[in-house]
Every structure is written in structure tokens, then in C-alpha cells.
Coordinates of C-alpha atoms in Angstrom, one line a residue:
M1023 CA 174.0 112.9 85.8
I1024 CA 173.7 110.6 88.9
T1025 CA 177.0 109.1 89.9
G1026 CA 178.2 106.8 92.7
D1027 CA 181.1 104.8 93.8
A1028 CA 181.5 101.1 92.8
S1029 CA 180.1 99.7 96.1
Y1030 CA 176.9 101.9 95.7
I1031 CA 176.4 100.8 92.1
K1032 CA 176.9 97.2 93.1
R1033 CA 174.2 97.5 95.8
I1034 CA 171.8 99.0 93.2
N1035 CA 172.5 96.2 90.8
R1036 CA 172.1 93.6 93.5
S1037 CA 168.7 95.1 94.4
I1038 CA 167.5 95.0 90.8
I1039 CA 168.6 91.4 90.3
L1040 CA 167.0 90.2 93.6
R1041 CA 163.8 92.0 92.7
E1042 CA 163.6 90.2 89.3
I1043 CA 164.4 86.8 90.8
V1044 CA 161.7 87.2 93.4
K1045 CA 159.2 88.4 90.8
E1046 CA 159.8 85.6 88.3
G1047 CA 160.3 82.7 90.8
L1048 CA 162.6 80.9 88.4
I1049 CA 164.7 82.8 85.9
S1050 CA 167.9 82.1 84.0
R1051 CA 171.0 84.3 83.9
A1052 CA 170.4 85.1 80.3
D1053 CA 166.9 86.3 80.9
L1054 CA 168.0 88.2 84.0
S1055 CA 170.4 90.1 81.7
K1056 CA 167.6 90.9 79.3
V1057 CA 165.1 92.1 81.8
T1058 CA 167.5 94.2 83.9
A1059 CA 169.7 95.5 81.0
L1060 CA 172.8 94.5 83.0
T1061 CA 175.7 92.8 81.3
R1062 CA 176.1 89.1 81.5
A1063 CA 179.4 89.7 83.3
T1064 CA 177.6 91.8 86.0
I1065 CA 174.9 89.2 86.3
S1066 CA 177.4 86.3 86.7
A1067 CA 179.4 88.1 89.4
Q1068 CA 176.4 89.2 91.4
V1069 CA 174.7 85.8 91.2
A1070 CA 177.9 84.1 92.3
D1071 CA 177.9 86.3 95.4
L1072 CA 174.2 85.7 96.1
I1073 CA 174.7 81.9 95.8
D1074 CA 177.7 82.1 98.2
E1075 CA 175.5 84.0 100.6
G1076 CA 172.9 81.3 100.4
L1077 CA 170.2 83.7 99.2
V1078 CA 169.9 82.2 95.7
I1079 CA 169.9 78.6 94.6
E1080 CA 170.3 77.0 91.2
T1081 CA 167.8 74.5 89.6
Q1082 CA 168.1 72.6 86.3
L1083 CA 164.9 72.3 84.4
E1084 CA 164.1 68.6 84.0
H1085 CA 161.4 69.0 81.2
Y1086 CA 163.1 71.1 78.6
T1087 CA 162.6 69.8 75.0
V1088 CA 164.9 72.0 73.0
G1089 CA 168.7 72.2 73.4
R1090 CA 170.7 72.4 76.6
K1091 CA 168.7 72.4 79.9
P1092 CA 169.0 76.0 81.3
I1093 CA 170.2 76.6 84.9
M1094 CA 167.4 78.5 86.6
L1095 CA 167.9 80.8 89.6
S1096 CA 165.4 81.2 92.5
I1097 CA 165.4 82.7 96.0
N1098 CA 166.4 80.2 98.6
S1099 CA 163.2 80.3 100.6
E1100 CA 164.7 78.3 103.5
A1101 CA 167.7 80.7 104.1
G1102 CA 165.7 82.6 106.7
C1103 CA 162.3 83.5 108.0
A1104 CA 160.2 86.7 108.5
L1105 CA 158.0 87.2 111.6
G1106 CA 154.8 89.2 111.2
I1107 CA 152.8 90.2 114.3
D1108 CA 149.3 91.7 114.4
L1109 CA 148.9 93.4 117.8
D1110 CA 145.1 93.7 118.3
F1111 CA 143.0 94.7 121.3
D1112 CA 142.3 91.3 122.7
H1113 CA 144.7 89.0 120.9
I1114 CA 148.1 88.9 119.1
S1115 CA 148.5 87.0 115.9
F1116 CA 152.0 85.7 114.9
T1117 CA 152.9 84.4 111.4
V1118 CA 156.3 83.1 110.3
S1119 CA 156.9 83.0 106.6
D1120 CA 159.8 81.8 104.5
L1121 CA 161.7 84.3 102.2
T1122 CA 159.1 83.9 99.4
G1123 CA 156.3 85.1 101.8
S1124 CA 154.7 81.7 102.2
P1125 CA 153.4 81.2 105.8
I1126 CA 155.0 78.2 107.6
N1127 CA 153.7 78.7 111.1
S1128 CA 151.0 80.8 112.8
K1129 CA 149.8 81.3 116.3
R1130 CA 147.2 83.4 118.1
I1131 CA 147.5 84.3 121.7
E1132 CA 144.5 85.7 123.6
T1133 CA 145.3 88.7 125.8
N1134 CA 143.3 89.6 128.8
T1135 CA 145.1 92.8 129.6
T1136 CA 145.9 96.2 128.1
D1137 CA 148.9 96.8 130.4
Y1138 CA 151.9 97.7 128.2
G1139 CA 154.5 95.9 130.4
E1140 CA 152.5 92.7 130.4
I1141 CA 152.0 92.7 126.6
L1142 CA 155.7 93.7 126.0
N1143 CA 156.8 90.7 128.1
L1144 CA 154.4 88.4 126.2
L1145 CA 155.8 89.6 122.9
V1146 CA 159.4 89.2 123.9
E1147 CA 158.8 85.7 125.3
Q1148 CA 157.1 84.5 122.1
I1149 CA 159.7 86.1 119.8
K1150 CA 162.4 84.3 121.7
V1151 CA 160.5 81.0 121.1
F1152 CA 160.4 81.7 117.4
K1153 CA 164.0 82.8 117.3
S1154 CA 165.1 79.6 118.9
E1155 CA 162.8 77.5 116.7
Y1156 CA 164.2 78.9 113.4
A1157 CA 167.8 79.3 114.4
Y1158 CA 168.7 76.3 112.2
S1159 CA 168.4 78.4 109.0
R1160 CA 171.3 80.5 107.8
Y1161 CA 169.8 83.9 108.7
G1162 CA 167.2 82.8 111.2
I1163 CA 164.5 85.4 111.8
V1164 CA 165.5 88.2 109.3
G1165 CA 163.2 90.8 110.7
I1166 CA 160.1 91.5 112.7
V1167 CA 157.2 93.8 111.7
I1168 CA 154.5 94.6 114.1
A1169 CA 151.0 95.8 112.9
I1170 CA 149.5 98.4 115.3
H1171 CA 145.8 99.4 115.3
G1172 CA 146.5 103.0 115.9
L1173 CA 148.7 106.0 115.2
V1174 CA 152.3 105.2 114.3
G1175 CA 154.6 108.1 113.5
K1176 CA 157.3 108.2 110.9
D1177 CA 159.8 107.5 113.6
E1178 CA 157.9 104.3 114.4
T1179 CA 156.8 105.6 117.8
I1180 CA 153.3 104.4 118.7
H1181 CA 151.5 107.7 119.4
Y1182 CA 148.0 106.4 120.3
V1183 CA 146.2 103.1 120.3
P1184 CA 142.5 103.9 121.1
R1185 CA 141.3 100.5 122.4
L1186 CA 144.5 99.8 124.4
R1187 CA 144.7 103.4 125.7
W1188 CA 148.4 103.6 124.9
N1189 CA 150.2 106.9 124.3
N1190 CA 153.7 107.6 123.1
I1191 CA 155.0 104.0 123.3
T1192 CA 158.5 103.0 122.1
L1193 CA 157.7 99.3 121.4
K1194 CA 160.4 99.0 118.7
N1195 CA 163.2 100.1 121.1
D1196 CA 161.9 98.1 124.0
I1197 CA 162.0 94.9 122.0
E1198 CA 165.3 95.5 120.3
R1199 CA 166.9 96.1 123.7
Q1200 CA 166.1 92.5 124.6
I1201 CA 166.3 90.7 121.2
D1202 CA 169.0 91.2 118.6
I1203 CA 166.7 91.3 115.6
N1204 CA 165.5 94.4 113.6
V1205 CA 162.0 95.4 114.6
Y1206 CA 159.7 97.6 112.5
I1207 CA 156.4 99.2 113.6
E1208 CA 153.7 100.0 111.1
N1209 CA 150.0 100.8 111.0
N1210 CA 147.8 97.7 110.4
A1211 CA 145.9 99.3 107.5
N1212 CA 149.1 100.2 105.7
L1213 CA 150.3 96.6 106.1
S1214 CA 147.0 95.3 104.7
A1215 CA 147.4 97.6 101.7
F1216 CA 151.0 96.4 101.3
A1217 CA 149.9 92.7 101.4
E1218 CA 147.3 93.5 98.7
R1219 CA 149.9 95.0 96.5
V1220 CA 152.6 92.4 97.1
Y1221 CA 150.5 89.2 97.0
V1222 CA 147.7 90.0 94.6
H1223 CA 147.7 93.3 92.7
H1224 CA 151.1 93.2 91.1
E1225 CA 150.3 95.5 88.2
T1226 CA 149.1 98.6 90.2
D1227 CA 151.1 101.5 91.5
N1228 CA 148.3 103.2 93.3
L1229 CA 146.1 101.2 95.7
L1230 CA 143.8 101.9 98.6
S1231 CA 142.8 99.2 101.0
A1232 CA 140.0 99.9 103.5
T1233 CA 139.7 97.5 106.5
L1234 CA 136.2 97.5 108.1
Y1235 CA 136.5 95.2 111.1
S1236 CA 136.9 97.0 114.5
G1237 CA 136.8 100.4 112.9
I1238 CA 137.7 101.7 109.5
G1239 CA 141.3 102.0 108.5
L1240 CA 142.8 103.1 105.2
G1241 CA 146.1 101.9 103.9
M1242 CA 147.4 103.8 100.9
M1243 CA 150.1 102.8 98.4
M1244 CA 151.0 105.6 96.1
N1245 CA 153.7 104.9 93.5
N1246 CA 154.5 101.7 95.4
E1247 CA 155.3 103.7 98.6
F1248 CA 153.2 104.2 101.8
F1249 CA 151.3 107.6 101.8
R1250 CA 151.8 108.7 105.4
G1251 CA 151.0 112.4 105.6
H1252 CA 153.1 114.9 107.6
D1253 CA 153.5 113.0 110.8
G1254 CA 152.7 109.5 109.6
F1255 CA 149.0 109.6 110.7
A1256 CA 147.3 109.6 107.3
G1257 CA 144.6 107.0 106.7
E1258 CA 142.4 107.6 109.8
I1259 CA 139.5 107.7 107.4
G1260 CA 137.0 106.1 109.8
H1261 CA 136.7 109.5 111.5
M1262 CA 135.5 111.3 108.4
I1263 CA 132.1 112.7 109.3
V1264 CA 129.3 111.4 107.1
V1265 CA 126.3 112.3 109.3
P1266 CA 126.5 115.8 110.9
N1267 CA 125.6 115.7 114.6
G1268 CA 125.2 111.9 114.3
I1269 CA 126.2 109.1 116.7
Q1270 CA 128.8 110.1 119.3
C1271 CA 132.3 108.7 118.5
N1272 CA 135.1 108.0 121.0
C1273 CA 137.3 110.4 119.1
G1274 CA 135.2 113.3 120.3
N1275 CA 133.2 114.0 117.1
K1276 CA 129.8 113.0 116.1
G1277 CA 128.7 111.1 113.0
C1278 CA 132.0 109.5 112.1
W1279 CA 132.0 107.0 109.2
E1280 CA 133.1 104.0 111.3
R1281 CA 130.0 104.4 113.6
Y1282 CA 127.9 103.6 110.5
A1283 CA 130.0 101.5 108.1
S1284 CA 132.3 99.3 110.2
E1285 CA 131.6 95.7 111.2
R1286 CA 131.9 96.6 114.8
A1287 CA 129.0 99.0 114.5
I1288 CA 126.9 96.3 112.9
F1289 CA 127.7 93.7 115.6
K1290 CA 127.0 96.3 118.3
Y1291 CA 123.6 97.2 116.9
L1292 CA 122.6 93.5 116.5
S1293 CA 123.8 92.6 120.0
E1294 CA 121.5 95.3 121.4
T1295 CA 118.5 94.6 119.2
K1296 CA 118.8 90.8 119.4
Q1297 CA 119.6 91.0 123.1
M1298 CA 122.7 88.8 122.7
N1299 CA 126.0 89.3 124.5
S1300 CA 128.0 88.0 121.5
V1301 CA 126.9 88.0 117.9
T1302 CA 128.9 86.0 115.4
Y1303 CA 129.3 85.9 111.7
E1304 CA 127.5 82.5 111.8
N1305 CA 124.5 84.2 113.5
I1306 CA 124.4 86.9 110.8
Q1307 CA 124.7 84.3 108.0
K1308 CA 121.8 82.3 109.6
W1309 CA 119.6 85.4 109.8
L1310 CA 120.3 86.3 106.2
D1311 CA 119.6 82.8 105.0
E1312 CA 116.3 82.8 107.0
G1313 CA 115.3 86.1 105.4
D1314 CA 115.4 88.2 108.6
E1315 CA 114.1 91.5 107.3
E1316 CA 115.7 93.6 110.0
V1317 CA 119.2 92.1 109.3
H1318 CA 118.7 92.6 105.5
Q1319 CA 117.7 96.3 106.0
L1320 CA 120.7 96.7 108.3
M1321 CA 123.1 95.3 105.7
E1322 CA 121.5 97.6 103.0
Q1323 CA 122.1 100.6 105.4
F1324 CA 125.7 99.4 106.0
I1325 CA 126.3 99.4 102.3
F1326 CA 124.7 102.8 101.8
Y1327 CA 126.9 104.5 104.4
L1328 CA 129.9 102.6 103.2
S1329 CA 129.3 103.9 99.7
I1330 CA 129.2 107.5 100.9
G1331 CA 132.7 107.2 102.4
L1332 CA 134.1 105.3 99.4
N1333 CA 132.8 108.0 97.1
N1334 CA 134.7 110.6 99.1
M1335 CA 137.9 108.5 99.1
I1336 CA 137.7 108.0 95.3
N1337 CA 137.2 111.7 94.7
M1338 CA 140.2 112.5 97.0
Y1339 CA 142.7 110.0 95.8
N1340 CA 141.6 108.8 92.3
P1341 CA 142.9 105.2 93.0
D1342 CA 143.8 102.6 90.4
M1343 CA 142.7 99.8 92.7
L1344 CA 140.3 100.0 95.7
V1345 CA 140.2 96.9 98.0
L1346 CA 137.6 96.4 100.7
D1347 CA 138.4 94.0 103.6
S1348 CA 135.2 92.8 105.2
E1349 CA 133.8 89.5 106.0
L1350 CA 130.2 90.9 106.0
L1351 CA 130.7 92.0 102.4
R1352 CA 131.9 88.5 101.5
M1353 CA 128.7 87.1 103.1
Y1354 CA 126.1 89.5 101.7
P1355 CA 124.9 88.6 98.1
N1356 CA 125.8 91.1 95.4
S1357 CA 127.4 93.5 97.9
L1358 CA 130.0 94.8 95.3
D1359 CA 127.3 95.4 92.7
K1360 CA 125.3 97.3 95.2
I1361 CA 128.3 99.5 96.1
R1362 CA 129.1 100.1 92.5
G1363 CA 125.5 101.1 91.9
N1364 CA 125.9 103.8 94.6
L1365 CA 129.1 105.2 93.1
N1366 CA 127.5 106.9 90.2
S1367 CA 129.0 110.4 90.3
S1368 CA 130.4 111.5 86.9
I1369 CA 133.6 112.7 88.6
S1370 CA 134.3 109.6 90.7
H1371 CA 137.0 107.6 88.8
Y1372 CA 138.7 104.3 89.8
R1373 CA 139.8 101.4 87.7
A1374 CA 138.7 98.4 89.9
L1375 CA 136.8 97.8 93.2
Q1376 CA 137.3 94.4 94.8
I1377 CA 136.7 92.6 98.1
S1378 CA 140.0 91.3 99.6
S1379 CA 140.8 87.7 98.8
I1380 CA 143.3 87.7 101.7
G1381 CA 141.0 88.8 104.4
R1382 CA 141.9 89.1 108.1
N1383 CA 145.4 87.7 107.5
S1384 CA 146.3 90.7 105.3
A1385 CA 148.0 92.8 108.0
V1386 CA 150.1 89.9 109.4
L1387 CA 151.1 88.7 105.9
G1388 CA 151.9 92.3 104.9
A1389 CA 154.1 92.4 108.0
C1390 CA 156.0 89.3 106.8
A1391 CA 156.4 90.8 103.3
L1392 CA 157.7 94.1 104.6
A1393 CA 160.3 92.3 106.8
I1394 CA 161.4 90.4 103.6
K1395 CA 161.6 93.6 101.6
H1396 CA 163.8 95.2 104.3
F1397 CA 166.1 92.2 104.5
L1398 CA 166.5 91.8 100.7
E1399 CA 166.7 95.6 100.3
V1400 CA 164.5 95.6 97.2
P1401 CA 162.2 98.5 96.1
M1402 CA 159.1 96.2 95.8
L1403 CA 158.1 92.5 96.0
N1404 CA 155.9 90.5 93.8
L1405 CA 154.9 87.3 95.8
N1406 CA 152.3 84.7 95.3
Y1407 CA 149.3 84.2 97.6
D1408 CA 148.4 80.6 98.1
T1409 CA 144.9 80.3 99.5
E1410 CA 145.3 76.6 100.5
A1411 CA 148.6 77.1 102.2
N1412 CA 147.2 79.9 104.2
K1413 CA 144.2 77.7 105.3
K1414 CA 146.7 75.0 106.4
N1415 CA 148.5 77.6 108.5
A1416 CA 145.4 79.0 110.1
S1417 CA 145.9 80.5 113.6
V1418 CA 145.6 78.4 116.7
N1419 CA 144.9 79.6 120.2
I1420 CA 147.6 79.0 122.7

């Protein structure tokens, strides 16, 4: 039998209650008691504390036709804010969300340096701006989560960022020394997977999310927890070899998956063959619309090699949900059907394969959601993804 003191049991009950309030959006005390199996007395005492702390508010339903209007409970979305940061090679994206995970402010800063000291100063300066801007709320910025496009250890040390050439960086400690806010460091693919689970796929416990932009990263949610591996480096699936003695990769091997099935590989190839310094999605869409045979064949090859790696992933992890984050797949007609047609092994089993509805914002939204999870101390969140709200809060260059 598991036992604990009164304060421990109270924390557990609080976590259960907050999880259900977040999940339902609006819920009465009576329904909370039913879904949590906690006594009404326990619910009343805990809710009273949460209201005193400003985390929960009461709302009376106006349109209720039978009997007395129930008092509904919801998270006080304005009690504090979460700050998610996506630290990429040439830019940094910042998103501030309320406590229900809805974005309320976004900024994008172009970076023309890979120098750690310069980028650290830039981060600290911008965080201080946000901290001051949202100091009016009761809890201010409740936490900061930074998405890293590289290897992050279980101790949150940044071991290696290929495109920035960073090794063994203690970004978390360096920021916390200057700003009194909890900072968490996480791999960007893990945060994308977390966003997919939290905002979209509420009913799955086992989810894989592959991001295909600058390389190929794999975020893995297993039983609602990150699957990290021994040191925390699991998910570097882009360096799985799919073509023996193939194209040289920066990792030192040849024939790595991301050299054939990442968007970066497609853009690099088209820049060379079309003799253009910068190829855009708009260029590719135009060529596809015009029936450019070379581009169509390239996209078919992209899907072919993508399918090889996906087949391996499915066989290794047997996921419930597999999410692909790629703008090119969204653009190319019937891309999912083509991929499914290639996954015809009798031993490859998965329940669903989808293209991400969140897209490039997944890592930064996952960062916001993880900061909220830490602050509320709940085992998992179920939040709503509002497409229109996210469009209104699109990043701006500063």
C-alpha cells in the first residue's frame, strides 16, 4: 500500500483537480467530485484554496433551463503567462501564452551570429522585456521553456547544436543567474510532439512527431512521457542511414535519412538545379502548379525516401499516432495517401498518420504548454488549439 502524509496527499488531490478543470474548461464542483472520485468536502476545500490563490475562477451559467444555475469552475487564464522560445539557427521565436495555452503575443528576432555570449545577452534582454510587460498579472511569467535544435541531456545541458556549433552549454543556469524565473531546456522535436499531444491528440498515450524542416527530428511521447533514451539524446532519427555509401552528411556518416527526406535537402537541390540563391515555398508551389516535371519527380522521390524512414520508425516503436510536420507535404497533392501506399509491410502497425495542423509553431507552443504543466504541477494537459487565434498572433520581425 502506498502511503503519504497529509500534505503529500493534498498535493496529489490538487493536481488531479487542476488537471480536470483544465481538461474540461468549465466544470462544476459536483462533476469534479464524480470524475475524480474525491469527496465533495475535499473538492470544496481544494477549490476554495485555488480560488484564494487566483488560479481558479467561478462562473454562473446564464443559459441553463432546468433548476438552479450551477456555479462552474475554470482556470483563471489571466493569472499568469508562459513564455516559449524556439532558438533556431538564424532566428529566435518568442511566444507568450495565457494559462490555457492560448498565444497572446509573438515575436521573431533575426540573429546574425552564432556567438553564444551575444545570443545569451539577446535572450536575457528580451525575457526582461516580457517580464516587465506581464508583471501586472498575479504570477507574471510563470516559467520559460526554450526549444533547442540539438542534443539536450537529461540534466538540461545543451551538449551539441550542429548549426550553431555549440558544445556543452549551460544556458539554463546562465539565464537563471540573471532572471528570477524558472527556465527549462528541451529538444525542439520533443516539444513539437508535446504540442501535438496537448493541443490536438488528447486521446493518445503513444505519439511520434517527425519534424522535417532543417533536418529530421523525432519527438516521442510514450505513456504521456518523453522517451529520452539513456542520456536524453533519443530521437536523432535523421541520422538513420537509408542509403549505404550515399550522400555525405555533416555527422560523419554517408546516406543519412535527412539528406534525402528533409525540406532542407529539397531546397538545397532546387537552389543548385534552378541556379537560385534562395528558393521559397512560393517558388515550389508555382512550379508544381505549372506542372514542372523535375519538381514533381523530386517530390515523389522525397516521399519515397520519407516512407523508408517512416516504415523503420513504425516497426521500431509501434506508435498509436504518427504526426508529420512539413509544409511541403501540406502543399503536395495526396502526399499522405502516397506515403500510406508505401507503408504496405504486413508487420508495420500504427493507428493513424497525419500531417500536423499546428505546423512550424509546434515547438514554441509546446514550450508554452510545458511551462504551464510545470507551474500547475499536473501530469498532463488537454488544451485547445485555436487556428484563428494563432494566425492573429503570427510572428513579426523586430
